[in-house]
């Protein structure tokens, strides 16, 4: 009736409130002995509850004992079998997750989700920043960097990778690898002034296309707009040509168009920054076309012609050493067995201030092994000791293996090869695959070279500190190679991992739990009465 929205209070509740208020007032005005009596009564009640708790626990244990005594051997057998089955499933999943991702699933979940909930987040050190161009060489050598590089000897998509897919039904290139190639093409073959030329505008969209047929169709559209579009011929040579001969024809047309555009850009490159960018783009196109033409000549058996084209290209554009054209030259010279020329190239590029590669390190080891491998014998060397030349060869092999420890297994054919990816990670398994794919024949050609490698390569790991805080001749082996190699190499290839990771604790734990449960299930099945007595005890 007061407008508060509440009804009249319940008569029973009102009476209880009045009694409680009366009791509180009496307790406040009572004598001290009365308050002490109330406290003593409360203490006695609490003591009774504490004494009663063990009696209740004893009654609960008695009930559990009665329940266990009524269980049959079949129950214990079913319990142990179920436990063994569940722990076996967990063990199989943990093993699969470790083989695929290199980590324990349970450990990953506990670190990522459970530890923050219980406030156990660790203060991890900040990740090292990527190196800028202006940093000095010492810092770059001290800190490993997992940078992906363009494979200098990458194959042709239409003439080689696609033919492999037609024959085997397997895709040799990963999406990550092809995406990196698409980014390279956009950086090499496009510039800001493409919008001024319709054919280059079409090609700018073509390099972004994911569908190969759409890219080829766009290349033909660009040629309809401009018959001298060099990048359109490049795309057709890479992806539409099904043989090296066809690819070479397209590249020759691209060379003719590219040289004409390059001369025009040279005449007006100083007029504006846009013209300078266009000259850089036209230079990239011309260098790329000449290099691929040299590779076509190498694949078609015209090796001396290929060597001449590579030497001329390196003289004409000496500032483009980051493209690693010298690695193409090394492989062609090894095919010619021109070992003196190979040594001359190594003398220029195997320098402490220049970045290393598996091709540089293992080619240097091959040349030193060539001098002693024909007469090398492990039994003889163990008796008389190693000569100076043999020591130099062994040290060169140790140096190469420290740089990339994955290569020897491919050269010794302990692991199967796959087609090399279009990008490689230096010191990683992808670089090892690319090197062995092209250079295995050169090692086989030198008698005794593989035997010397087989006898000495594992000695490298006794010289490298463990764990890998520091290297011996190079900076410590990076820990990020496995993840990048799994992205670059196809799924049907078993990625080589160095150093080998120890099995996580939870794999050992689930394996032990599964084995123990299976043993209990077997004992329960064989000796049911004895196991029931053991369980009850």
XYZ file of N, CA and C in Angstrom, residues 22-205:
552
model
N 15.283 -9.540 20.389
C 15.195 -9.607 21.845
C 16.387 -10.381 22.422
N 16.734 -11.504 21.789
C 17.873 -12.301 22.258
C 19.180 -11.522 22.144
N 19.352 -10.762 21.066
C 20.576 -9.984 20.891
C 20.710 -8.919 21.960
N 19.558 -8.260 22.314
C 19.607 -7.216 23.353
C 19.940 -7.810 24.714
N 19.351 -8.990 25.019
C 19.636 -9.632 26.309
C 21.101 -10.056 26.394
N 21.636 -10.562 25.278
C 23.049 -10.968 25.311
C 23.965 -9.764 25.502
N 23.540 -8.622 24.943
C 24.384 -7.428 25.081
C 24.380 -6.907 26.510
N 23.219 -7.091 27.202
C 23.111 -6.569 28.569
C 23.406 -7.637 29.611
N 23.735 -8.882 29.141
C 23.969 -9.965 30.102
C 25.300 -9.755 30.808
N 25.437 -10.520 31.884
C 26.674 -10.448 32.677
C 27.808 -11.131 31.923
N 29.068 -10.850 32.273
C 30.207 -11.494 31.590
C 30.205 -12.995 31.719
N 29.738 -13.541 32.873
C 29.739 -15.008 33.020
C 28.805 -15.661 32.032
N 27.715 -14.943 31.683
C 26.756 -15.511 30.714
C 27.377 -15.579 29.315
N 28.109 -14.514 28.960
C 28.759 -14.536 27.653
C 29.831 -15.615 27.594
N 30.553 -15.829 28.681
C 31.542 -16.900 28.725
C 30.901 -18.270 28.589
N 29.714 -18.434 29.204
C 29.007 -19.711 29.085
C 28.604 -19.994 27.655
N 28.164 -18.944 26.956
C 27.809 -19.116 25.540
C 29.038 -19.490 24.706
N 30.185 -18.867 24.985
C 31.411 -19.200 24.246
C 31.845 -20.630 24.516
N 31.703 -21.075 25.772
C 32.071 -22.456 26.102
C 31.172 -23.446 25.374
N 29.891 -23.111 25.283
C 28.975 -24.005 24.559
C 29.340 -24.095 23.080
N 29.710 -22.962 22.506
C 30.123 -22.983 21.088
C 31.395 -23.814 20.905
N 32.353 -23.691 21.849
C 33.576 -24.484 21.752
C 33.307 -25.970 21.859
N 32.411 -26.358 22.765
C 32.065 -27.774 22.899
C 31.420 -28.309 21.615
N 30.583 -27.466 20.999
C 29.966 -27.904 19.736
C 31.008 -28.129 18.647
N 31.989 -27.225 18.565
C 33.042 -27.386 17.573
C 33.897 -28.621 17.853
N 34.185 -28.874 19.141
C 34.971 -30.059 19.506
C 34.238 -31.346 19.146
N 32.931 -31.342 19.349
C 32.129 -32.535 18.997
C 32.188 -32.794 17.485
N 32.122 -31.684 16.696
C 32.180 -31.860 15.237
C 33.540 -32.428 14.800
N 34.635 -31.929 15.456
C 35.962 -32.434 15.098
C 36.142 -33.898 15.487
N 35.594 -34.300 16.645
C 35.695 -35.697 17.063
C 34.810 -36.605 16.223
N 33.737 -36.051 15.697
C 32.811 -36.857 14.908
C 33.347 -37.121 13.503
N 34.246 -36.211 12.984
C 34.749 -36.347 11.613
C 35.527 -37.648 11.394
N 36.464 -38.049 12.282
C 37.137 -39.353 12.049
C 36.185 -40.528 12.040
N 35.142 -40.439 12.875
C 34.170 -41.536 12.873
C 33.461 -41.650 11.526
N 33.144 -40.488 10.947
C 32.506 -40.510 9.622
C 33.473 -41.017 8.557
N 34.753 -40.612 8.644
C 35.734 -41.121 7.682
C 35.877 -42.634 7.808
N 35.858 -43.134 9.059
C 35.956 -44.578 9.246
C 34.762 -45.288 8.658
N 33.582 -44.689 8.847
C 32.389 -45.298 8.248
C 32.478 -45.291 6.727
N 33.026 -44.165 6.129
C 33.177 -44.107 4.664
C 34.151 -45.144 4.149
N 35.274 -45.308 4.874
C 36.257 -46.322 4.458
C 35.677 -47.723 4.582
N 34.889 -47.924 5.576
C 34.252 -49.239 5.722
C 33.302 -49.509 4.561
N 32.575 -48.450 4.150
C 31.660 -48.632 3.022
C 32.427 -48.923 1.737
N 33.568 -48.224 1.535
C 34.381 -48.476 0.344
C 34.941 -49.889 0.369
N 35.367 -50.345 1.550
C 35.899 -51.705 1.667
C 34.832 -52.740 1.327
N 33.630 -52.496 1.809
C 32.528 -53.417 1.485
C 32.257 -53.427 -0.011
N 32.320 -52.203 -0.638
C 32.081 -52.132 -2.086
C 33.166 -52.882 -2.873
N 34.434 -52.706 -2.484
C 35.517 -53.393 -3.192
C 35.454 -54.903 -2.999
N 35.003 -55.326 -1.821
C 34.932 -56.771 -1.576
C 33.874 -57.451 -2.423
N 32.911 -56.666 -2.889
C 31.852 -57.258 -3.722
C 32.205 -57.280 -5.202
N 33.347 -56.601 -5.603
C 33.715 -56.567 -7.011
C 34.287 -57.908 -7.454
N 34.003 -58.247 -8.696
C 34.451 -59.524 -9.253
C 35.734 -59.323 -10.055
N 36.477 -60.393 -10.361
C 37.671 -60.271 -11.206
C 37.393 -59.692 -12.588
N 36.185 -59.898 -13.103
C 35.849 -59.348 -14.421
C 35.903 -57.824 -14.404
N 35.453 -57.239 -13.259
C 35.488 -55.782 -13.167
C 36.925 -55.270 -13.236
N 37.830 -55.906 -12.478
C 39.216 -55.471 -12.490
C 39.851 -55.664 -13.876
N 39.495 -56.720 -14.541
C 40.030 -56.949 -15.888
C 39.536 -55.877 -16.864
N 38.224 -55.564 -16.785
C 37.675 -54.523 -17.664
C 38.295 -53.165 -17.356
N 38.543 -52.904 -16.052
C 39.132 -51.624 -15.662
C 40.551 -51.475 -16.212
N 41.362 -52.499 -16.079
C 42.740 -52.412 -16.562
C 42.810 -52.366 -18.085
N 41.947 -53.106 -18.773
C 41.925 -53.067 -20.233
C 41.531 -51.682 -20.732
N 40.492 -51.094 -20.098
C 40.054 -49.746 -20.499
C 41.154 -48.718 -20.254
N 41.821 -48.817 -19.098
C 42.911 -47.892 -18.800
C 44.048 -48.039 -19.805
N 44.388 -49.271 -20.148
C 45.461 -49.489 -21.114
C 45.081 -48.956 -22.489
N 43.823 -49.146 -22.870
C 43.376 -48.669 -24.185
C 43.416 -47.148 -24.269
N 42.916 -46.467 -23.235
C 42.890 -44.997 -23.256
C 44.310 -44.433 -23.237
N 45.164 -44.987 -22.370
C 46.552 -44.494 -22.335
C 47.280 -44.798 -23.636
N 46.928 -45.921 -24.293
C 47.521 -46.221 -25.603
C 47.115 -45.212 -26.655
N 45.839 -44.812 -26.639
C 45.380 -43.787 -27.589
C 46.109 -42.464 -27.349
N 46.260 -42.088 -26.081
C 46.971 -40.841 -25.772
C 48.417 -40.935 -26.244
N 49.047 -42.100 -26.028
C 50.436 -42.281 -26.453
C 50.575 -42.172 -27.965
N 49.668 -42.785 -28.721
C 49.734 -42.730 -30.185
C 49.552 -41.296 -30.663
N 48.601 -40.567 -30.069
C 48.371 -39.184 -30.481
C 49.572 -38.309 -30.144
N 50.157 -38.495 -28.954
C 51.347 -37.731 -28.571
C 52.500 -37.996 -29.536
N 52.694 -39.266 -29.902
C 53.782 -39.612 -30.827
C 53.563 -38.988 -32.196
N 52.324 -39.049 -32.695
C 52.018 -38.444 -34.000
C 52.224 -36.936 -33.962
N 51.773 -36.295 -32.892
C 51.921 -34.840 -32.792
C 53.393 -34.461 -32.718
N 54.216 -35.248 -32.013
C 55.639 -34.950 -31.915
C 56.338 -35.123 -33.257
N 55.985 -36.197 -34.005
C 56.617 -36.415 -35.298
C 56.220 -35.348 -36.309
N 54.995 -34.833 -36.208
C 54.507 -33.868 -37.191
C 54.921 -32.446 -36.844
N 54.852 -32.061 -35.565
C 55.087 -30.670 -35.174
C 56.328 -30.493 -34.300
N 56.924 -31.596 -33.825
C 58.141 -31.485 -33.043
C 57.946 -31.098 -31.593
N 56.695 -31.094 -31.089
C 56.426 -30.735 -29.700
C 55.412 -31.708 -29.121
N 55.353 -31.745 -27.797
C 54.351 -32.550 -27.104
C 53.051 -31.778 -27.021
N 51.930 -32.429 -27.360
C 50.633 -31.751 -27.337
C 50.245 -31.389 -25.908
N 50.422 -32.326 -24.976
C 50.045 -32.065 -23.581
C 50.903 -30.933 -23.015
N 52.201 -30.963 -23.298
C 53.085 -29.904 -22.814
C 52.734 -28.565 -23.443
N 52.397 -28.570 -24.727
C 52.044 -27.330 -25.405
C 50.771 -26.732 -24.826
N 49.761 -27.581 -24.571
C 48.497 -27.098 -23.994
C 48.722 -26.578 -22.577
N 49.522 -27.308 -21.786
C 49.749 -26.878 -20.402
C 50.496 -25.551 -20.350
N 51.475 -25.370 -21.249
C 52.237 -24.121 -21.250
C 51.404 -22.960 -21.791
N 50.616 -23.234 -22.843
C 49.890 -22.148 -23.515
C 48.622 -21.740 -22.787
N 47.920 -22.703 -22.138
C 46.591 -22.411 -21.603
C 46.498 -22.569 -20.086
N 47.150 -23.595 -19.534
C 46.989 -23.833 -18.105
C 47.893 -22.953 -17.259
N 49.147 -22.765 -17.703
C 50.078 -21.973 -16.895
C 49.602 -20.536 -16.694
N 49.065 -19.844 -17.733
C 48.549 -18.483 -17.458
C 47.400 -18.470 -16.463
N 46.578 -19.553 -16.419
C 45.446 -19.576 -15.506
C 45.888 -19.672 -14.056
N 47.007 -20.377 -13.799
C 47.478 -20.529 -12.429
C 48.558 -19.510 -12.084
N 48.787 -18.564 -13.008
C 49.726 -17.487 -12.707
C 51.171 -17.873 -12.796
N 51.493 -18.851 -13.646
C 52.866 -19.316 -13.752
C 53.542 -18.891 -15.028
N 53.205 -17.731 -15.564
C 53.800 -17.277 -16.810
C 55.256 -16.910 -16.579
N 56.121 -17.451 -17.387
C 57.536 -17.174 -17.267
C 57.898 -15.936 -18.067
N 58.884 -15.240 -17.605
C 59.379 -14.066 -18.314
C 60.376 -14.519 -19.360
N 59.906 -14.731 -20.558
C 60.797 -15.181 -21.621
C 61.571 -14.010 -22.172
N 62.798 -14.251 -22.600
C 63.600 -13.152 -23.143
C 63.009 -12.663 -24.443
N 63.153 -11.399 -24.755
C 62.603 -10.875 -25.994
C 63.254 -11.500 -27.199
N 62.450 -11.673 -28.236
C 62.975 -12.273 -29.467
C 63.936 -11.316 -30.137
N 65.008 -11.849 -30.721
C 65.964 -10.965 -31.386
C 65.354 -10.320 -32.606
N 65.645 -9.067 -32.797
C 65.103 -8.344 -33.939
C 65.825 -8.752 -35.213
N 65.129 -8.587 -36.319
C 65.746 -8.909 -37.610
C 66.863 -7.909 -37.899
N 67.855 -8.367 -38.616
C 69.013 -7.531 -38.898
C 68.695 -6.539 -40.009
N 69.164 -5.342 -39.867
C 69.047 -4.349 -40.925
C 70.278 -4.423 -41.814
N 70.195 -3.727 -42.914
C 71.282 -3.778 -43.881
C 72.547 -3.161 -43.320
N 72.423 -2.176 -42.468
C 73.602 -1.473 -41.997
C 74.319 -2.103 -40.832
N 73.842 -3.217 -40.289
C 74.520 -3.843 -39.160
C 75.831 -4.453 -39.610
N 76.765 -4.500 -38.713
C 78.086 -4.992 -39.074
C 78.083 -6.502 -39.174
N 79.150 -7.013 -39.776
C 79.240 -8.452 -40.046
C 79.384 -9.259 -38.771
N 80.014 -8.693 -37.744
C 80.232 -9.461 -36.512
C 78.912 -9.821 -35.850
N 77.996 -8.838 -35.742
C 76.700 -9.135 -35.148
C 75.930 -10.140 -35.985
N 76.026 -10.046 -37.300
C 75.302 -10.969 -38.173
C 75.837 -12.389 -38.043
N 77.144 -12.527 -37.794
C 77.714 -13.855 -37.637
C 77.391 -14.433 -36.261
N 77.251 -13.564 -35.231
C 77.019 -14.056 -33.885
C 75.581 -14.495 -33.663
N 74.651 -13.979 -34.419
C 73.251 -14.308 -34.210
C 72.695 -14.980 -35.463
N 72.312 -16.263 -35.390
C 71.784 -16.943 -36.563
C 70.443 -16.367 -36.987
N 70.198 -16.378 -38.259
C 68.962 -15.822 -38.799
C 68.371 -16.806 -39.803
N 67.133 -17.188 -39.600
C 66.472 -18.144 -40.479
C 65.817 -17.380 -41.628
N 66.616 -17.010 -42.602
C 66.126 -16.277 -43.758
C 66.024 -17.234 -44.934
N 64.921 -17.152 -45.646
C 64.688 -18.005 -46.810
C 65.262 -17.320 -48.045
N 66.011 -18.094 -48.843
C 66.671 -17.567 -50.038
C 66.085 -18.230 -51.281
N 66.157 -17.501 -52.392
C 65.773 -18.073 -53.677
C 66.784 -19.151 -54.076
N 66.305 -20.316 -54.485
C 67.190 -21.406 -54.899
C 67.878 -21.018 -56.211
N 69.214 -20.903 -56.237
C 69.883 -20.472 -57.474
C 69.686 -21.440 -58.638
N 69.428 -22.722 -58.357
C 69.295 -23.713 -59.416
C 67.864 -24.249 -59.492
N 66.882 -23.400 -59.152
C 65.499 -23.892 -59.132
C 65.061 -24.369 -60.513
N 64.217 -25.378 -60.502
C 63.760 -26.015 -61.733
C 62.666 -25.190 -62.401
N 62.267 -25.639 -63.595
C 61.191 -24.975 -64.343
C 59.858 -25.624 -63.968
N 58.864 -24.801 -63.719
C 57.576 -25.349 -63.270
C 56.909 -26.204 -64.339
N 56.820 -25.673 -65.555
C 56.118 -26.416 -66.590
C 56.905 -27.606 -67.105
N 58.209 -27.435 -67.312
C 59.018 -28.469 -67.945
C 59.520 -29.517 -66.967
N 59.522 -29.231 -65.656
C 60.096 -30.190 -64.704
C 59.154 -30.493 -63.540
N 58.732 -29.470 -62.795
C 57.846 -29.744 -61.663
C 56.517 -30.341 -62.119
N 55.914 -29.777 -63.165
C 54.618 -30.284 -63.625
C 54.730 -31.690 -64.180
N 55.811 -32.001 -64.846
C 55.992 -33.357 -65.374
C 56.096 -34.363 -64.227
N 56.722 -33.969 -63.134
C 56.773 -34.850 -61.965
C 55.369 -35.100 -61.415
N 54.553 -34.055 -61.397
C 53.178 -34.222 -60.914
C 52.382 -35.131 -61.835
N 52.569 -34.992 -63.158
C 51.838 -35.850 -64.101
C 52.197 -37.319 -63.919
N 53.453 -37.593 -63.612
C 53.909 -38.988 -63.513
C 53.545 -39.598 -62.166
N 53.763 -38.861 -61.074
C 53.598 -39.436 -59.735
C 52.283 -39.068 -59.063
N 51.632 -38.012 -59.534
C 50.417 -37.549 -58.862
C 50.693 -36.786 -57.579
N 51.933 -36.454 -57.298
C 52.303 -35.727 -56.087
C 52.719 -34.306 -56.441
N 52.413 -33.395 -55.530
C 52.795 -32.000 -55.722
C 54.167 -31.756 -55.101
N 55.189 -31.441 -55.908
C 56.535 -31.249 -55.342
C 56.727 -29.907 -54.654
N 55.848 -28.939 -54.925
C 55.980 -27.603 -54.352
C 54.877 -27.367 -53.327
N 55.226 -26.730 -52.234
C 54.236 -26.388 -51.217
C 53.623 -25.022 -51.525
N 52.483 -24.771 -50.897
C 51.820 -23.484 -51.101
C 52.697 -22.341 -50.589
N 53.380 -22.578 -49.474
C 54.254 -21.543 -48.916
C 55.381 -21.205 -49.885
N 55.961 -22.219 -50.500
C 57.057 -22.006 -51.450
C 56.567 -21.232 -52.669
N 55.418 -21.627 -53.220
C 54.881 -20.929 -54.398
C 54.460 -19.504 -54.063
N 53.990 -19.283 -52.844
C 53.627 -17.935 -52.442
C 54.858 -17.032 -52.358
N 55.969 -17.589 -51.876
C 57.212 -16.815 -51.870
C 57.668 -16.482 -53.287
N 57.494 -17.430 -54.210
C 57.860 -17.161 -55.607
C 56.990 -16.067 -56.200
N 55.706 -16.080 -55.872
C 54.820 -15.017 -56.364
C 55.269 -13.651 -55.854
N 55.690 -13.594 -54.590
C 56.193 -12.325 -54.058
C 57.487 -11.904 -54.766
N 58.357 -12.881 -55.045
C 59.588 -12.556 -55.779
C 59.279 -11.991 -57.162
N 58.345 -12.615 -57.861
C 57.996 -12.146 -59.208
C 57.440 -10.731 -59.172
N 56.633 -10.441 -58.170
C 56.091 -9.083 -58.074
C 57.191 -8.069 -57.767
N 58.175 -8.475 -56.959
C 59.274 -7.553 -56.654
C 60.226 -7.380 -57.841
N 60.475 -8.460 -58.574
C 61.427 -8.411 -59.687
C 60.831 -7.756 -60.930
N 59.580 -8.072 -61.239
C 59.027 -7.797 -62.564
C 57.953 -6.723 -62.584
N 57.757 -5.998 -61.486
C 56.760 -4.928 -61.482
C 57.384 -3.659 -60.916
N 56.796 -2.529 -61.246
C 57.234 -1.237 -60.708
C 56.046 -0.289 -60.709
N 56.268 0.924 -60.201
C 55.163 1.876 -60.034
C 54.643 2.420 -61.361
N 55.439 2.364 -62.402
C 55.010 2.933 -63.684
C 54.265 1.920 -64.563
N 53.959 0.725 -64.030
C 53.253 -0.274 -64.840
C 51.864 0.189 -65.248
N 51.274 1.082 -64.435
C 49.931 1.554 -64.760
C 49.911 2.372 -66.049
N 51.060 2.866 -66.502
C 51.115 3.654 -67.731
C 51.101 2.775 -68.987
N 51.334 1.466 -68.834
C 51.378 0.553 -69.980
C 50.359 -0.560 -69.763
N 49.378 -0.709 -70.639
C 48.317 -1.711 -70.433
C 48.858 -3.137 -70.298
N 49.880 -3.487 -71.078
C 50.398 -4.857 -71.014
C 51.037 -5.141 -69.656
N 51.782 -4.173 -69.108
C 52.393 -4.365 -67.797
C 51.342 -4.380 -66.695
N 50.248 -3.650 -66.896
C 49.155 -3.696 -65.918
C 48.541 -5.090 -65.855
N 48.360 -5.705 -67.021
C 47.829 -7.067 -67.059
C 48.797 -8.043 -66.395
N 50.095 -7.884 -66.653
C 51.077 -8.778 -66.054
C 51.181 -8.569 -64.545
N 50.956 -7.335 -64.093
C 50.975 -7.090 -62.659
C 49.884 -7.896 -61.960
N 48.737 -8.021 -62.595
C 47.663 -8.858 -62.046
C 47.979 -10.339 -62.225
